[in-house]
Short mmCIF file of N, CA and C in Angstrom, two decimals:
data_model
loop_
_atom_site.label_atom_id
_atom_site.label_comp_id
_atom_site.label_asym_id
_atom_site.label_seq_id
_atom_site.Cartn_x
_atom_site.Cartn_y
_atom_site.Cartn_z
N MET H 345 70.67 65.72 -42.93
CA MET H 345 69.73 65.97 -44.49
C MET H 345 68.67 64.57 -43.67
N VAL H 346 67.41 65.23 -43.99
CA VAL H 346 66.42 64.17 -43.75
C VAL H 346 65.41 63.55 -44.69
N THR H 347 65.44 62.10 -44.17
CA THR H 347 64.98 61.45 -44.82
C THR H 347 63.69 60.51 -44.57
N GLY H 348 62.21 60.00 -44.81
CA GLY H 348 61.66 59.30 -44.69
C GLY H 348 61.00 59.63 -44.26
N ILE H 349 60.14 59.23 -42.58
CA ILE H 349 58.98 59.80 -42.65
C ILE H 349 59.63 60.96 -41.72
N ASN H 350 60.35 61.44 -41.42
CA ASN H 350 60.81 63.21 -40.88
C ASN H 350 61.12 63.61 -41.91
N ALA H 351 60.72 63.47 -43.23
CA ALA H 351 61.11 64.00 -44.24
C ALA H 351 59.45 64.29 -44.93
N PHE H 352 58.82 63.83 -44.73
CA PHE H 352 57.61 63.71 -44.52
C PHE H 352 56.96 64.48 -44.01
N LYS H 353 57.32 64.45 -42.41
CA LYS H 353 56.67 65.08 -41.08
C LYS H 353 57.36 67.07 -41.61
N ASN H 354 58.15 66.88 -42.22
CA ASN H 354 58.71 68.15 -42.06
C ASN H 354 58.09 68.87 -43.45
N ALA H 355 57.80 68.07 -44.00
CA ALA H 355 57.04 68.83 -45.34
C ALA H 355 55.81 68.83 -45.45
N SER H 356 54.95 68.29 -44.92
CA SER H 356 53.41 68.37 -44.18
C SER H 356 53.42 69.73 -43.57
N PHE H 357 54.14 69.82 -42.34
CA PHE H 357 54.00 71.04 -41.44
C PHE H 357 54.66 72.14 -42.35
N ILE H 358 55.00 72.73 -43.13
CA ILE H 358 55.97 73.54 -44.47
C ILE H 358 54.36 73.47 -44.48
N MET H 359 54.07 72.61 -45.82
CA MET H 359 52.79 72.82 -46.97
C MET H 359 52.10 73.32 -45.74
N PHE H 360 51.38 72.97 -44.09
CA PHE H 360 50.65 73.72 -43.43
C PHE H 360 50.96 74.92 -42.74
N GLN H 361 52.52 75.18 -42.66
CA GLN H 361 52.11 76.36 -42.39
C GLN H 361 52.19 77.55 -43.51
N LYS H 362 52.16 77.25 -45.14
CA LYS H 362 52.01 78.11 -45.81
C LYS H 362 50.50 77.64 -45.90
N ILE H 363 49.80 77.46 -45.69
CA ILE H 363 47.82 77.00 -45.76
C ILE H 363 46.88 78.38 -44.58
N ALA H 364 48.04 77.72 -43.25
CA ALA H 364 47.37 78.52 -42.61
C ALA H 364 47.98 80.14 -42.61
N ASN H 365 49.58 80.51 -43.30
CA ASN H 365 49.48 82.02 -43.82
C ASN H 365 48.48 82.41 -44.32
N ILE H 366 48.19 81.84 -45.52
CA ILE H 366 47.04 81.89 -46.62
C ILE H 366 45.58 81.98 -46.08
N LEU H 367 45.87 81.68 -45.10
CA LEU H 367 44.64 81.54 -45.38
C LEU H 367 43.80 82.52 -43.64
N SER H 368 45.20 83.02 -43.33
CA SER H 368 45.02 84.45 -42.19
C SER H 368 45.09 85.95 -43.38
N ILE H 369 46.18 85.76 -44.19
CA ILE H 369 45.36 87.19 -45.19
C ILE H 369 44.41 86.93 -45.61
N VAL H 370 43.78 85.92 -46.34
CA VAL H 370 42.33 86.06 -47.07
C VAL H 370 41.17 86.55 -45.91
N SER H 371 41.68 86.01 -44.60
CA SER H 371 40.37 86.25 -43.77
C SER H 371 41.10 87.66 -43.14
N PHE H 372 41.84 88.63 -42.80
CA PHE H 372 42.12 89.91 -42.39
C PHE H 372 41.02 90.52 -43.83
N VAL H 373 41.84 90.35 -45.09
CA VAL H 373 41.16 90.85 -45.96
C VAL H 373 39.00 90.89 -45.20
N LEU H 374 38.74 89.70 -46.07
CA LEU H 374 37.79 89.89 -45.10
C LEU H 374 36.81 90.77 -44.39
N VAL H 375 37.58 90.48 -43.12
CA VAL H 375 36.99 91.12 -42.10
C VAL H 375 37.94 92.46 -42.57
N SER H 376 38.74 93.54 -42.91
CA SER H 376 38.38 95.37 -43.38
C SER H 376 37.58 95.27 -44.30
N SER H 377 37.36 94.22 -45.10
CA SER H 377 36.53 95.00 -46.22
C SER H 377 34.42 95.01 -45.32
N VAL H 378 34.67 93.87 -44.64
CA VAL H 378 33.03 93.97 -43.72
C VAL H 378 33.55 94.64 -43.43
N ILE H 379 34.15 95.10 -42.61
CA ILE H 379 34.21 96.67 -41.13
C ILE H 379 34.65 97.88 -42.35
N GLY H 380 34.99 98.54 -43.34
CA GLY H 380 34.87 99.19 -44.07
C GLY H 380 33.47 99.49 -44.93
N GLY H 381 33.45 98.53 -45.79
CA GLY H 381 31.98 98.46 -46.25
C GLY H 381 30.48 99.38 -44.87
N SER H 382 30.92 98.96 -43.38
CA SER H 382 29.85 99.35 -42.53
C SER H 382 29.91 100.59 -42.46
N TYR H 383 31.25 100.81 -42.09
CA TYR H 383 31.71 102.25 -41.75
C TYR H 383 31.17 103.47 -43.03
N PHE H 384 31.71 103.06 -44.29
CA PHE H 384 30.70 103.94 -45.22
C PHE H 384 29.86 103.21 -45.15
N GLY H 385 28.73 102.53 -45.17
CA GLY H 385 27.58 102.69 -45.42
C GLY H 385 26.43 103.13 -44.32
N TYR H 386 27.38 102.95 -43.04
CA TYR H 386 26.46 104.53 -41.64
C TYR H 386 26.88 105.48 -41.60
N LYS H 387 28.19 106.08 -42.98
CA LYS H 387 28.45 107.17 -43.37
C LYS H 387 27.19 107.66 -44.12
N TYR H 388 26.82 106.97 -45.00
CA TYR H 388 26.24 107.07 -46.16
C TYR H 388 24.94 107.40 -45.78
N VAL H 389 24.08 106.63 -45.00
CA VAL H 389 22.63 106.01 -44.19
C VAL H 389 22.39 107.36 -43.82
N THR H 390 23.29 108.12 -42.60
CA THR H 390 22.97 109.36 -41.89
C THR H 390 23.65 110.40 -42.29
N SER H 391 23.73 109.95 -43.91
CA SER H 391 24.15 111.37 -43.95
C SER H 391 23.19 112.19 -44.43
N GLU H 392 23.20 113.94 -45.00
CA GLU H 392 22.10 114.74 -45.25
C GLU H 392 21.73 114.55 -46.95
N GLN H 393 22.28 113.88 -47.17
CA GLN H 393 22.29 113.53 -48.79
C GLN H 393 21.11 112.68 -49.17
N PHE H 394 21.42 111.51 -48.32
CA PHE H 394 20.61 110.08 -48.11
C PHE H 394 19.24 111.11 -47.76
N LYS H 395 19.22 110.83 -46.36
CA LYS H 395 18.62 112.04 -46.15
C LYS H 395 17.11 111.92 -46.87
N SER H 396 17.83 114.00 -47.72
CA SER H 396 17.11 114.60 -49.12
C SER H 396 16.42 113.42 -49.71
N LYS H 397 17.53 112.35 -50.03
CA LYS H 397 17.15 111.74 -51.15
C LYS H 397 15.59 110.72 -51.14
N LEU H 398 15.99 109.64 -50.28
CA LEU H 398 14.69 109.10 -49.14
C LEU H 398 13.46 110.32 -49.15
N MET H 399 13.66 111.53 -48.49
CA MET H 399 12.47 112.68 -48.03
C MET H 399 11.61 113.05 -50.27
N ASN H 400 12.74 112.90 -50.68
CA ASN H 400 11.74 112.60 -52.32
C ASN H 400 11.26 112.01 -52.48
N GLU H 401 12.03 111.19 -52.45
CA GLU H 401 10.74 109.60 -52.98
C GLU H 401 9.86 109.52 -52.39
N VAL H 402 9.51 110.24 -50.95
CA VAL H 402 8.47 109.62 -50.46
C VAL H 402 7.72 110.57 -50.56
N LEU H 403 8.00 112.22 -50.84
CA LEU H 403 6.94 113.06 -51.20
C LEU H 403 6.57 112.80 -52.68
N GLY H 404 7.65 112.07 -53.05
CA GLY H 404 6.53 111.90 -54.84
C GLY H 404 5.76 111.24 -54.70
N ASN H 405 5.97 110.07 -54.27
CA ASN H 405 5.15 108.57 -53.79
C ASN H 405 3.94 109.28 -53.40
N VAL H 406 3.77 110.02 -52.35
CA VAL H 406 2.66 110.42 -50.82
C VAL H 406 1.70 111.46 -52.01
N GLN H 407 2.30 112.40 -53.17
CA GLN H 407 1.57 113.67 -53.62
C GLN H 407 0.71 112.61 -54.99
N GLY H 408 1.05 111.92 -55.42
CA GLY H 408 0.69 111.31 -56.31
C GLY H 408 -0.63 110.94 -56.19
N LEU H 409 -0.21 110.14 -54.00
CA LEU H 409 -1.75 109.49 -54.46
C LEU H 409 -2.73 110.48 -53.55
N MET H 410 -2.21 111.62 -53.21
CA MET H 410 -3.01 113.13 -52.31
C MET H 410 -4.60 112.94 -53.47
N PRO H 411 -4.24 113.23 -54.90
CA PRO H 411 -5.34 113.86 -54.86
C PRO H 411 -6.94 112.57 -55.54
N LYS H 412 -6.14 111.80 -55.55
CA LYS H 412 -7.44 110.12 -55.66
C LYS H 412 -8.18 110.44 -54.13
N ILE H 413 -7.13 110.52 -52.93
CA ILE H 413 -7.59 110.09 -51.79
C ILE H 413 -8.46 111.87 -51.62
N LEU H 414 -8.12 112.49 -52.06
CA LEU H 414 -9.58 113.56 -51.46
C LEU H 414 -10.11 113.85 -52.56
N ASP H 415 -9.80 113.39 -53.71
CA ASP H 415 -11.47 113.37 -54.59
C ASP H 415 -12.54 111.59 -53.43
N LYS H 416 -12.17 110.79 -53.25
CA LYS H 416 -13.09 110.24 -52.70
C LYS H 416 -13.45 110.52 -51.13
N GLY H 417 -12.40 110.92 -50.40
CA GLY H 417 -12.66 111.12 -49.03
C GLY H 417 -13.50 112.70 -48.26
N LEU H 418 -13.76 113.14 -49.31
CA LEU H 418 -14.36 114.68 -48.73
C LEU H 418 -15.37 114.64 -49.54
N PRO H 419 -16.63 115.36 -48.75
CA PRO H 419 -18.20 115.10 -48.99
C PRO H 419 -18.42 116.28 -49.69
N GLU H 420 -19.46 115.70 -51.01
CA GLU H 420 -20.14 117.09 -51.48
C GLU H 420 -20.57 117.88 -50.29
N MET H 421 -21.63 117.54 -49.45
CA MET H 421 -21.50 118.20 -48.63
C MET H 421 -22.41 117.74 -46.77
N THR H 422 -22.19 118.63 -45.83
CA THR H 422 -21.86 118.03 -44.93
C THR H 422 -23.18 117.60 -43.94
N GLY H 423 -23.53 117.11 -43.20
CA GLY H 423 -25.24 117.39 -42.86
C GLY H 423 -24.99 118.74 -41.67
N PRO H 424 -26.11 118.50 -40.36
CA PRO H 424 -26.62 120.14 -40.22
C PRO H 424 -25.79 119.94 -38.55
N GLU H 425 -25.44 121.10 -38.11
CA GLU H 425 -24.49 121.18 -37.01
C GLU H 425 -25.12 120.00 -35.68
N ILE H 426 -24.31 119.62 -35.03
CA ILE H 426 -24.68 118.83 -34.04
C ILE H 426 -24.55 119.69 -32.39
N PRO H 427 -26.22 119.58 -32.21
CA PRO H 427 -26.55 120.78 -30.80
C PRO H 427 -25.55 120.89 -29.99
N GLU H 428 -25.43 121.91 -29.32
CA GLU H 428 -24.92 121.60 -27.65
C GLU H 428 -25.24 121.24 -27.14
N PHE H 429 -24.00 120.63 -26.64
CA PHE H 429 -24.76 119.30 -25.20
C PHE H 429 -24.14 120.30 -23.65
N LYS H 430 -25.29 120.34 -23.20
CA LYS H 430 -25.25 120.91 -21.93
C LYS H 430 -25.54 120.02 -20.86
N GLN H 431 -24.70 119.78 -19.65
CA GLN H 431 -24.59 118.95 -19.21
C GLN H 431 -25.61 119.34 -17.83
N PRO H 432 -26.44 118.24 -17.22
CA PRO H 432 -27.66 118.80 -16.09
C PRO H 432 -26.65 119.23 -15.24
N LYS H 433 -27.14 120.09 -14.24
CA LYS H 433 -27.29 120.97 -12.95
C LYS H 433 -27.27 119.69 -12.11
N ILE H 434 -26.35 119.82 -11.27
CA ILE H 434 -26.57 119.57 -10.40
C ILE H 434 -26.39 119.41 -8.49
#
């Protein structure tokens, strides 16, 4: 039978072991979830579904802007043609 200071030491050591075991399990769960989430996130970002979804979003935004830009950017009439540049003979 253990009494006094030795009993306190044994109880402290057992409590420390329980806390350390719980922390190691929590750490394992966190690391596993980060690795799993990273894997599935990478697979989604590199998938054709994500690529087509992103292209549809971008093209939808660009098509909405194109008529406004073309109306402002194209001139009604152009100037005269530029005469052909002839290099002098050396």
